[in-house]
C-alpha positions as MATLAB code, in Angstrom:
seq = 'XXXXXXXXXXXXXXXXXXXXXXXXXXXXXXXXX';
ca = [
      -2.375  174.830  -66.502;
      -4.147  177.917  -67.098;
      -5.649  179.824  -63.840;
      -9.093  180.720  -64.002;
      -9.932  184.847  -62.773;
     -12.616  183.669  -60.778;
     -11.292  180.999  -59.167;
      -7.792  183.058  -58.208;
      -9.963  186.174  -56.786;
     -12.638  183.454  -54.996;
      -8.915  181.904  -53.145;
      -8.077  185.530  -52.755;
     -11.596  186.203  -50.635;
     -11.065  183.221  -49.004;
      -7.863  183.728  -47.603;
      -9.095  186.936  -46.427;
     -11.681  185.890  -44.793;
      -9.790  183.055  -43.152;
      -7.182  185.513  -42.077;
      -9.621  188.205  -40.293;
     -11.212  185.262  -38.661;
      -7.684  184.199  -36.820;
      -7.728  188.216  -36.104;
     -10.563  188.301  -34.221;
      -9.564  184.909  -32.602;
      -6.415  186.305  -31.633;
      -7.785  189.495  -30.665;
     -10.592  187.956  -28.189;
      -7.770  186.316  -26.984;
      -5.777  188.457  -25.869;
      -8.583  190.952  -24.646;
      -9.432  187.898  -22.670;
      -6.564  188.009  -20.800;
];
């Protein structure tokens, strides 16, 4: 199976995205507290 470029860097934004969103979850969290 060949990867496409496009399609690894698009995961790669993703995932980045996905993770600073938990951040900021986490964050307002705790600041809740």
């Amino acid at each position: 199976m060949t990867i496409h470029p496009r399609h690894t860097s698009f995961s790669s934004d993703v995932y980045r995205i996905t993770l600073k969103f938990l951040l900021s979850l986490f964050n307002s969290d705790f600041l809740d507290i």
